[in-house]
Short mmCIF file of C-alpha atoms in Angstrom, two decimals:
data_model
loop_
_atom_site.label_atom_id
_atom_site.label_comp_id
_atom_site.label_asym_id
_atom_site.label_seq_id
_atom_site.Cartn_x
_atom_site.Cartn_y
_atom_site.Cartn_z
CA UNK A 1 -13.99 23.83 3.81
CA UNK A 2 -11.52 21.42 4.26
CA UNK A 3 -12.46 18.99 1.80
CA UNK A 4 -11.45 21.64 -0.88
CA UNK A 5 -7.83 21.25 0.15
CA UNK A 6 -5.20 19.04 -1.44
CA UNK A 7 -3.12 16.88 0.81
CA UNK A 8 0.03 19.21 0.41
CA UNK A 9 -2.17 22.01 1.90
CA UNK A 10 -3.99 19.91 4.57
CA UNK A 11 -0.50 18.49 5.98
CA UNK A 12 0.66 21.87 6.38
CA UNK A 13 -2.46 22.84 8.33
CA UNK A 14 -2.65 19.94 10.45
CA UNK A 15 1.13 20.18 11.37
CA UNK A 16 0.60 23.96 12.11
CA UNK A 17 -2.57 23.04 14.30
CA UNK A 18 -4.68 25.75 11.87
CA UNK A 19 -6.98 22.37 11.24
CA UNK A 20 -7.77 19.33 13.46
CA UNK A 21 -7.71 15.93 12.05
CA UNK A 22 -11.19 15.09 13.77
CA UNK A 23 -12.47 18.12 12.08
CA UNK A 24 -11.08 17.19 8.71
CA UNK A 25 -12.52 13.42 9.15
CA UNK A 26 -15.85 14.67 10.20
CA UNK A 27 -15.96 16.96 7.10
CA UNK A 28 -15.20 13.84 4.68
CA UNK A 29 -17.92 11.96 6.89
CA UNK A 30 -20.47 14.62 6.45
CA UNK A 31 -20.03 14.64 2.81
CA UNK A 32 -19.94 10.85 2.40
CA UNK A 33 -23.43 10.84 4.30
CA UNK A 34 -24.70 13.63 2.08
CA UNK A 35 -23.32 12.26 -1.44
CA UNK A 36 -22.43 8.70 -1.42
CA UNK A 37 -25.79 7.42 -1.78
CA UNK A 38 -25.72 9.13 -5.25
CA UNK A 39 -22.30 8.51 -6.01
CA UNK A 40 -22.01 4.73 -4.76
CA UNK A 41 -18.33 5.02 -4.08
CA UNK A 42 -18.29 3.09 -0.64
CA UNK A 43 -18.55 -0.51 0.10
CA UNK A 44 -18.29 0.42 3.80
CA UNK A 45 -17.26 3.63 5.76
CA UNK A 46 -15.42 3.06 9.05
CA UNK A 47 -16.92 6.22 10.65
CA UNK A 48 -16.38 5.31 14.32
CA UNK A 49 -12.79 4.08 13.78
CA UNK A 50 -11.75 6.72 11.67
CA UNK A 51 -12.93 9.42 14.08
CA UNK A 52 -11.23 7.65 16.96
CA UNK A 53 -7.85 7.47 14.82
CA UNK A 54 -8.43 11.12 14.05
CA UNK A 55 -8.64 11.93 17.83
CA UNK A 56 -5.44 9.95 18.36
CA UNK A 57 -3.46 11.97 15.69
CA UNK A 58 -4.40 15.40 17.34
CA UNK A 59 -3.32 14.01 20.50
CA UNK A 60 0.00 13.38 19.02
CA UNK A 61 0.28 16.55 17.15
CA UNK A 62 -0.65 18.70 20.27
CA UNK A 63 2.29 16.97 21.96
CA UNK A 64 4.53 17.87 18.93
CA UNK A 65 4.72 14.42 17.14
CA UNK A 66 4.45 14.94 13.77
CA UNK A 67 4.65 11.56 11.49
CA UNK A 68 4.90 13.14 8.19
CA UNK A 69 2.75 14.91 5.69
CA UNK A 70 0.18 12.05 5.98
CA UNK A 71 -0.46 12.59 9.52
CA UNK A 72 -4.30 12.98 10.05
CA UNK A 73 -4.99 12.47 6.34
CA UNK A 74 -8.08 10.22 5.50
CA UNK A 75 -7.57 7.92 2.62
CA UNK A 76 -9.68 5.36 1.26
CA UNK A 77 -8.93 1.72 -0.01
CA UNK A 78 -10.17 -0.56 -2.76
CA UNK A 79 -12.08 -3.47 -1.31
CA UNK A 80 -9.50 -5.95 -2.39
CA UNK A 81 -7.27 -4.80 0.25
CA UNK A 82 -7.25 -6.72 3.51
CA UNK A 83 -7.66 -5.00 7.07
CA UNK A 84 -8.03 -7.58 9.89
CA UNK A 85 -11.63 -8.49 10.94
CA UNK A 86 -13.02 -6.54 8.03
CA UNK A 87 -14.49 -8.33 4.85
CA UNK A 88 -12.81 -8.21 1.50
CA UNK A 89 -15.45 -8.35 -0.73
CA UNK A 90 -13.55 -8.22 -4.15
CA UNK A 91 -16.40 -6.35 -5.81
CA UNK A 92 -18.59 -9.77 -5.16
CA UNK A 93 -21.31 -10.80 -2.91
CA UNK A 94 -19.56 -14.24 -2.97
CA UNK A 95 -17.00 -12.87 -0.44
CA UNK A 96 -19.37 -10.27 1.62
CA UNK A 97 -18.59 -12.27 4.63
CA UNK A 98 -14.99 -13.07 4.08
CA UNK A 99 -13.30 -11.59 6.95
CA UNK A 100 -9.40 -10.95 6.67
CA UNK A 101 -7.10 -12.50 9.23
CA UNK A 102 -4.61 -9.94 8.33
CA UNK A 103 -4.16 -6.41 7.59
CA UNK A 104 -2.17 -5.71 3.99
CA UNK A 105 1.31 -4.34 4.52
CA UNK A 106 0.36 -1.08 2.74
CA UNK A 107 -2.24 -0.33 5.05
CA UNK A 108 0.21 -0.68 7.77
CA UNK A 109 2.66 1.53 6.13
CA UNK A 110 -0.08 4.12 5.73
CA UNK A 111 -1.38 3.92 9.34
CA UNK A 112 2.26 3.81 10.74
CA UNK A 113 2.66 7.49 8.76
CA UNK A 114 -0.40 8.69 10.61
CA UNK A 115 -2.86 8.33 7.78
CA UNK A 116 -6.64 7.25 8.49
CA UNK A 117 -8.67 4.73 6.85
CA UNK A 118 -12.05 5.94 5.67
CA UNK A 119 -13.32 2.86 4.32
CA UNK A 120 -13.44 0.46 1.35
CA UNK A 121 -14.52 1.41 -1.86
CA UNK A 122 -16.53 -0.43 -4.85
CA UNK A 123 -14.86 -2.24 -7.61
CA UNK A 124 -15.34 -4.32 -10.75
CA UNK A 125 -15.84 -7.80 -9.66
CA UNK A 126 -12.44 -9.57 -9.20
CA UNK A 127 -10.90 -6.45 -10.69
CA UNK A 128 -11.66 -7.59 -14.09
CA UNK A 129 -12.74 -4.94 -16.04
CA UNK A 130 -12.06 -1.34 -17.08
CA UNK A 131 -15.44 0.40 -17.65
CA UNK A 132 -16.07 0.11 -13.71
CA UNK A 133 -19.48 -1.78 -14.37
CA UNK A 134 -20.65 -3.90 -11.33
CA UNK A 135 -24.04 -5.93 -11.88
CA UNK A 136 -24.17 -7.38 -8.41
CA UNK A 137 -23.04 -4.74 -6.05
CA UNK A 138 -23.64 -1.77 -8.21
CA UNK A 139 -21.76 0.60 -10.53
CA UNK A 140 -20.43 3.94 -9.01
CA UNK A 141 -21.68 7.21 -10.83
CA UNK A 142 -19.17 9.32 -12.73
CA UNK A 143 -19.31 12.47 -10.63
CA UNK A 144 -18.73 14.55 -13.71
CA UNK A 145 -22.39 14.20 -14.88
CA UNK A 146 -25.46 14.62 -12.63
CA UNK A 147 -27.75 13.60 -15.13
CA UNK A 148 -26.45 10.68 -16.83
CA UNK A 149 -24.95 7.60 -15.33
CA UNK A 150 -21.62 7.40 -16.84
CA UNK A 151 -19.11 5.02 -16.24
CA UNK A 152 -16.37 5.94 -13.72
CA UNK A 153 -13.69 3.67 -15.35
CA UNK A 154 -12.33 0.37 -13.56
CA UNK A 155 -11.54 -1.75 -11.91
CA UNK A 156 -10.74 0.72 -9.29
CA UNK A 157 -14.20 2.69 -9.74
CA UNK A 158 -15.07 3.63 -6.01
CA UNK A 159 -11.69 4.79 -5.43
CA UNK A 160 -11.56 7.16 -8.50
CA UNK A 161 -14.98 8.28 -7.59
CA UNK A 162 -14.18 8.88 -3.96
CA UNK A 163 -11.38 11.14 -5.18
CA UNK A 164 -13.07 13.08 -7.70
CA UNK A 165 -16.40 13.38 -5.69
CA UNK A 166 -14.18 14.95 -2.81
CA UNK A 167 -15.14 11.85 -0.50
CA UNK A 168 -11.92 11.25 0.29
CA UNK A 169 -8.60 13.41 -0.54
CA UNK A 170 -6.57 10.12 -1.81
CA UNK A 171 -7.36 6.52 -2.47
CA UNK A 172 -5.56 3.50 -3.17
CA UNK A 173 -6.32 0.93 -6.35
CA UNK A 174 -4.96 -1.59 -8.32
CA UNK A 175 -4.07 -1.73 -11.95
CA UNK A 176 -3.76 -4.65 -14.05
CA UNK A 177 -4.39 -3.19 -17.52
CA UNK A 178 -5.20 0.47 -16.71
CA UNK A 179 -7.32 0.05 -13.47
CA UNK A 180 -6.14 3.19 -11.92
CA UNK A 181 -5.36 5.34 -14.87
CA UNK A 182 -8.47 4.76 -16.84
CA UNK A 183 -10.69 5.59 -14.01
CA UNK A 184 -8.30 8.77 -13.15
CA UNK A 185 -8.80 9.97 -16.79
CA UNK A 186 -12.59 9.49 -16.88
CA UNK A 187 -13.07 11.04 -13.38
CA UNK A 188 -10.63 14.01 -14.03
CA UNK A 189 -8.13 12.98 -11.20
CA UNK A 190 -4.30 11.87 -11.10
CA UNK A 191 -3.64 8.33 -11.16
CA UNK A 192 -0.26 6.65 -10.67
CA UNK A 193 0.34 2.97 -11.78
CA UNK A 194 3.88 2.07 -10.23
CA UNK A 195 6.27 -0.46 -11.57
CA UNK A 196 4.87 -3.84 -10.53
CA UNK A 197 6.02 -4.68 -7.03
CA UNK A 198 7.15 -1.10 -6.24
CA UNK A 199 4.30 -0.94 -3.58
CA UNK A 200 3.85 -3.94 -1.51
CA UNK A 201 0.73 -6.43 -2.52
CA UNK A 202 1.24 -8.43 0.45
CA UNK A 203 -2.46 -8.69 1.86
CA UNK A 204 -3.94 -7.49 -1.66
CA UNK A 205 -6.00 -9.89 -3.76
CA UNK A 206 -4.27 -10.93 -6.93
CA UNK A 207 -5.94 -11.01 -10.38
CA UNK A 208 -2.60 -11.44 -12.33
CA UNK A 209 0.61 -11.96 -10.47
CA UNK A 210 2.62 -10.81 -13.87
CA UNK A 211 0.73 -7.55 -14.58
CA UNK A 212 -0.78 -6.23 -11.20
CA UNK A 213 0.34 -2.95 -9.74
CA UNK A 214 -0.86 -1.48 -6.51
CA UNK A 215 -1.72 2.46 -7.35
CA UNK A 216 -2.58 5.55 -6.04
CA UNK A 217 -5.54 8.25 -6.69
CA UNK A 218 -4.92 12.03 -5.90
CA UNK A 219 -6.00 15.55 -7.11
CA UNK A 220 -2.51 16.26 -8.09
CA UNK A 221 0.74 14.45 -8.68
CA UNK A 222 2.11 16.24 -5.85
CA UNK A 223 -0.25 14.47 -3.61
CA UNK A 224 0.23 11.18 -5.22
CA UNK A 225 4.02 11.45 -4.63
CA UNK A 226 3.20 12.24 -1.15
CA UNK A 227 1.34 8.97 -0.64
CA UNK A 228 4.11 7.13 -2.97
CA UNK A 229 6.95 8.25 -0.74
CA UNK A 230 5.46 6.51 2.20
CA UNK A 231 4.54 3.31 0.50
CA UNK A 232 7.53 3.02 -1.66
CA UNK A 233 10.49 4.82 -0.06
CA UNK A 234 13.20 5.60 -2.38
CA UNK A 235 15.98 2.93 -3.12
CA UNK A 236 19.58 3.48 -3.78
CA UNK A 237 20.30 4.89 -7.13
CA UNK A 238 16.72 5.57 -7.96
CA UNK A 239 16.11 8.86 -9.81
CA UNK A 240 15.41 11.86 -7.46
CA UNK A 241 14.88 15.25 -8.97
CA UNK A 242 15.12 18.19 -6.25
CA UNK A 243 11.19 19.17 -6.30
CA UNK A 244 11.90 23.04 -5.57
CA UNK A 245 10.40 25.69 -7.61
CA UNK A 246 13.94 26.78 -9.25
CA UNK A 247 14.50 23.13 -10.50
CA UNK A 248 10.64 22.46 -11.97
CA UNK A 249 11.86 22.39 -15.68
CA UNK A 250 12.50 20.01 -18.56
CA UNK A 251 14.24 22.23 -20.73
CA UNK A 252 16.57 19.93 -23.00
CA UNK A 253 14.56 16.89 -21.85
CA UNK A 254 13.38 14.57 -24.74
CA UNK A 255 9.84 13.23 -24.56
CA UNK A 256 8.21 10.74 -26.85
CA UNK A 257 4.80 11.02 -28.89
CA UNK A 258 2.74 8.50 -30.75
CA UNK A 259 3.02 8.53 -34.49
CA UNK A 260 -0.33 9.15 -36.47
CA UNK A 261 -0.94 5.46 -36.93
CA UNK A 262 -1.62 4.77 -33.21
CA UNK A 263 -3.93 7.75 -32.87
CA UNK A 264 -6.57 6.98 -35.39
CA UNK A 265 -9.32 5.91 -33.16
CA UNK A 266 -9.26 8.77 -30.47
CA UNK A 267 -12.00 11.25 -30.46
CA UNK A 268 -11.50 14.59 -31.78
CA UNK A 269 -11.70 16.16 -28.14
CA UNK A 270 -9.18 13.68 -26.99
CA UNK A 271 -6.78 14.50 -29.74
CA UNK A 272 -6.85 18.20 -29.25
CA UNK A 273 -5.98 17.76 -25.72
CA UNK A 274 -3.06 15.52 -26.40
CA UNK A 275 -1.43 17.80 -28.77
CA UNK A 276 -2.04 20.60 -26.62
CA UNK A 277 -0.16 18.88 -23.86
CA UNK A 278 2.63 17.99 -26.22
CA UNK A 279 2.79 21.80 -27.18
CA UNK A 280 2.85 22.72 -23.62
CA UNK A 281 5.72 20.25 -22.74
CA UNK A 282 7.52 21.66 -25.89
CA UNK A 283 6.91 25.46 -24.88
CA UNK A 284 8.99 24.38 -21.68
CA UNK A 285 11.79 23.47 -23.63
CA UNK A 286 11.34 19.72 -23.99
CA UNK A 287 12.18 18.09 -27.29
CA UNK A 288 9.47 15.99 -28.75
CA UNK A 289 10.27 12.89 -30.95
CA UNK A 290 8.00 10.20 -32.43
CA UNK A 291 8.19 6.87 -30.72
CA UNK A 292 6.64 3.97 -32.57
CA UNK A 293 5.48 1.27 -30.44
CA UNK A 294 7.10 -2.43 -30.90
CA UNK A 295 3.74 -3.96 -31.60
CA UNK A 296 0.28 -2.76 -32.87
CA UNK A 297 -2.52 -2.08 -30.10
CA UNK A 298 -4.02 -5.41 -31.36
CA UNK A 299 -0.94 -7.36 -30.89
CA UNK A 300 -0.67 -5.75 -27.24
CA UNK A 301 -4.35 -6.59 -26.54
CA UNK A 302 -3.76 -10.33 -27.77
CA UNK A 303 -0.27 -10.96 -25.65
CA UNK A 304 -1.78 -8.96 -22.62
CA UNK A 305 -5.04 -11.30 -22.72
CA UNK A 306 -3.52 -14.58 -22.79
CA UNK A 307 -1.63 -13.64 -19.74
CA UNK A 308 -4.24 -12.15 -17.80
CA UNK A 309 -6.92 -14.25 -18.48
CA UNK A 310 -4.72 -17.32 -17.79
CA UNK A 311 -3.38 -16.02 -14.40
CA UNK A 312 -6.96 -14.36 -13.52
CA UNK A 313 -8.74 -17.56 -13.99
CA UNK A 314 -6.07 -19.49 -11.84
CA UNK A 315 -6.62 -16.77 -9.14
CA UNK A 316 -10.56 -17.26 -9.28
CA UNK A 317 -10.93 -20.72 -10.62
CA UNK A 318 -13.66 -21.66 -7.94
CA UNK A 319 -15.92 -18.71 -8.51
CA UNK A 320 -15.86 -18.96 -12.15
CA UNK A 321 -16.37 -22.63 -12.72
CA UNK A 322 -19.39 -23.01 -10.14
CA UNK A 323 -22.27 -21.53 -12.07
CA UNK A 324 -24.52 -21.29 -9.00
CA UNK A 325 -22.44 -18.52 -7.86
CA UNK A 326 -23.32 -14.84 -8.49
CA UNK A 327 -20.74 -13.96 -10.97
CA UNK A 328 -21.23 -10.94 -13.25
CA UNK A 329 -22.05 -11.64 -16.69
CA UNK A 330 -19.28 -9.47 -18.12
CA UNK A 331 -16.76 -11.25 -15.85
CA UNK A 332 -17.45 -14.83 -16.09
CA UNK A 333 -17.20 -15.74 -19.83
CA UNK A 334 -13.96 -13.55 -20.22
CA UNK A 335 -12.09 -15.09 -17.27
CA UNK A 336 -13.05 -18.71 -18.19
CA UNK A 337 -11.39 -18.01 -21.65
CA UNK A 338 -8.26 -18.40 -19.59
CA UNK A 339 -8.97 -22.20 -19.05
CA UNK A 340 -8.59 -22.73 -22.70
CA UNK A 341 -5.13 -21.08 -22.92
CA UNK A 342 -2.72 -23.85 -23.63
CA UNK A 343 0.14 -23.55 -21.24
CA UNK A 344 2.64 -23.43 -24.39
CA UNK A 345 0.79 -20.62 -25.49
CA UNK A 346 0.98 -18.82 -21.89
CA UNK A 347 4.56 -19.37 -21.75
CA UNK A 348 5.07 -17.99 -25.54
CA UNK A 349 3.02 -14.76 -24.65
CA UNK A 350 5.55 -14.23 -21.15
CA UNK A 351 8.49 -14.91 -23.84
CA UNK A 352 6.87 -12.41 -26.21
CA UNK A 353 6.27 -9.94 -23.57
CA UNK A 354 10.17 -10.09 -22.64
CA UNK A 355 10.80 -9.49 -26.18
CA UNK A 356 8.57 -6.68 -26.42
CA UNK A 357 9.97 -5.06 -23.43
CA UNK A 358 13.57 -5.24 -24.58
CA UNK A 359 12.38 -3.44 -27.74
CA UNK A 360 10.57 -0.89 -26.00
CA UNK A 361 13.57 -0.05 -23.95
CA UNK A 362 15.82 0.16 -27.07
CA UNK A 363 13.22 2.75 -28.63
CA UNK A 364 12.94 4.63 -25.40
CA UNK A 365 16.83 5.10 -25.31
CA UNK A 366 17.46 8.83 -24.32
CA UNK A 367 13.62 9.70 -23.97
CA UNK A 368 12.80 10.60 -20.60
CA UNK A 369 8.77 9.54 -20.82
CA UNK A 370 6.32 8.60 -23.52
CA UNK A 371 3.26 10.60 -23.90
CA UNK A 372 -0.10 8.96 -25.08
CA UNK A 373 -3.56 10.05 -24.39
CA UNK A 374 -4.98 7.59 -21.56
CA UNK A 375 -8.16 6.37 -23.39
CA UNK A 376 -9.82 6.99 -26.95
CA UNK A 377 -12.77 8.79 -25.43
CA UNK A 378 -14.08 10.50 -22.37
CA UNK A 379 -16.65 8.66 -20.16
CA UNK A 380 -19.52 6.98 -21.93
CA UNK A 381 -23.05 6.48 -20.74
CA UNK A 382 -23.35 3.19 -18.71
CA UNK A 383 -25.89 2.21 -21.72
CA UNK A 384 -23.03 2.26 -24.39
CA UNK A 385 -20.33 0.21 -23.03
CA UNK A 386 -18.73 -2.76 -24.72
CA UNK A 387 -17.34 -5.48 -22.45
CA UNK A 388 -15.45 -7.04 -25.27
CA UNK A 389 -13.59 -4.05 -25.85
CA UNK A 390 -12.00 -2.66 -22.79
CA UNK A 391 -10.59 1.20 -22.87
CA UNK A 392 -7.12 0.11 -21.90
CA UNK A 393 -5.71 0.33 -25.45
CA UNK A 394 -2.84 2.71 -24.47
CA UNK A 395 -2.71 1.84 -20.71
CA UNK A 396 -2.14 -1.85 -21.04
CA UNK A 397 0.98 -1.13 -22.62
CA UNK A 398 2.53 0.03 -19.17
CA UNK A 399 1.58 -3.23 -17.29
CA UNK A 400 2.75 -5.69 -20.32
CA UNK A 401 6.22 -3.87 -20.76
CA UNK A 402 6.74 -3.57 -16.84
CA UNK A 403 6.72 0.21 -17.20
CA UNK A 404 5.33 2.92 -14.78
CA UNK A 405 2.70 5.46 -15.64
CA UNK A 406 0.69 8.38 -14.51
CA UNK A 407 -2.70 9.46 -15.98
CA UNK A 408 -3.34 13.48 -15.49
CA UNK A 409 -6.27 15.30 -16.51
CA UNK A 410 -5.65 17.57 -19.65
CA UNK A 411 -8.84 18.95 -21.04
CA UNK A 412 -12.44 18.68 -21.51
CA UNK A 413 -14.52 17.60 -24.21
CA UNK A 414 -17.98 19.40 -25.79
CA UNK A 415 -19.67 18.03 -23.12
CA UNK A 416 -17.43 19.13 -20.16
CA UNK A 417 -16.14 15.68 -19.48
CA UNK A 418 -12.47 15.28 -18.66
CA UNK A 419 -9.56 14.01 -20.70
CA UNK A 420 -6.60 12.49 -19.72
CA UNK A 421 -2.65 12.41 -20.53
CA UNK A 422 -0.77 9.32 -19.74
CA UNK A 423 2.91 9.71 -19.06
CA UNK A 424 4.83 6.33 -19.41
CA UNK A 425 8.45 5.74 -18.19
CA UNK A 426 10.64 2.78 -18.11
CA UNK A 427 10.05 0.55 -14.74
CA UNK A 428 11.75 1.79 -11.75
CA UNK A 429 11.56 5.47 -12.97
CA UNK A 430 8.29 6.08 -10.85
CA UNK A 431 9.38 9.20 -9.55
CA UNK A 432 10.57 10.51 -12.73
CA UNK A 433 7.00 9.76 -13.98
CA UNK A 434 5.50 11.68 -11.05
CA UNK A 435 7.81 14.55 -11.65
CA UNK A 436 7.13 15.13 -15.45
CA UNK A 437 3.45 15.12 -14.31
CA UNK A 438 4.01 17.51 -11.86
CA UNK A 439 5.92 19.72 -14.23
CA UNK A 440 2.74 19.68 -16.43
CA UNK A 441 0.32 20.46 -13.50
CA UNK A 442 2.66 23.36 -12.47
CA UNK A 443 1.38 24.88 -16.03
CA UNK A 444 -1.77 23.91 -16.26
CA UNK A 445 -4.93 24.01 -14.13
CA UNK A 446 -7.17 21.09 -15.43
CA UNK A 447 -6.52 19.01 -12.16
CA UNK A 448 -7.91 22.06 -10.34
CA UNK A 449 -11.47 21.74 -11.75
CA UNK A 450 -14.07 20.26 -9.83
CA UNK A 451 -16.79 17.46 -10.83
CA UNK A 452 -20.38 18.28 -11.12
CA UNK A 453 -21.17 16.30 -7.56
CA UNK A 454 -20.25 19.45 -6.04
CA UNK A 455 -23.39 21.07 -7.36
CA UNK A 456 -25.70 17.80 -6.53
CA UNK A 457 -24.26 17.82 -3.17
CA UNK A 458 -25.33 21.40 -2.49
CA UNK A 459 -28.73 20.83 -3.99
CA UNK A 460 -29.16 17.88 -1.55
CA UNK A 461 -28.02 19.87 1.28
CA UNK A 462 -31.09 22.63 0.82
#
């Protein structure tokens, strides 16, 4: 079935007319109908519009007009991205009827490349939370467990679940402290957090102007690169390795790993997967060196918190301060903290961010990328999460230090839940990060494994 194919293969079949875009979109809509009541990935599905766009894409392809590898490919959007005439809920019933007056630039870029918007996906309210929990609009299910409602990760929860559950071949999210990479890890897919500003945020609701990035979910780094190429065309001087089979190697490259002191809290399964990933790169000829971070994980949390909470409450002050509005219990108190951060402390946090960024650049001299686990654990049951302790210990480093990063699946724990490897590169080296991820996936098969939702969908269809 077409939903089993990655974008790279879909693009070729569509271009050759071996598959019609209308058939592809219909297949995804059929699966959404069968499965989304269970997974709760979508806020809204634009079925009629998607089918009409697919028919238009087919007409172009029939006439020999090919707009590129996304032509006819359906994509889902996190519901903080504007589409003219459509509500942008930001994960909140407060904005259920807040209709956008413009279409986000990134949506226009996707549509100009022939991509088809399937619909909008659920998210943590106001993008403030990394577990994926949403009290008022519902929490998507992690598709790797048909029996226990496990967290999908957030805040881009629905986008990750849509891709992992094969309800879309790719989806767009945002990442302020890990909101693409954490759900990618928990849901066993690939998640790219580009350098801040690399993908346009015009028409995307802001949580933190300093830390926000627009990111991409896909089944593989190769697929994420196809979407990234549309949204962030290569700039002069940007690193671009020829991506052909003969050049897919890293012999002689230097990669960084974390020292023992930064790994104390990871579970044994996550640690085993991390060490196996490092061994894979080492076996391909990469040199592995220890890179000590320029601050403790607790210090990163404190600096990031002062920036995120201050800017976040500035973005949503009305919603946070009006106690009559339905704001999640896990969101309001944490954002209200930002009102108590003095301006001098906020500015000091920005200065400390600059210092840490410069120190990190020094420590990464000659190092192509830093390898870390994406999270401490695999996906927890919804009943076991601690909202005061977000699972962004390693991912927030990338946002604070203006780096780019990719999370790729790199193993499974004893319960069969996926683990994730994070690859961090200096800001502006997005294609290098994707390349390192593609190298990993050329020599591993974790990204090819399917979530349990497939079995659940089959059971529902019987």
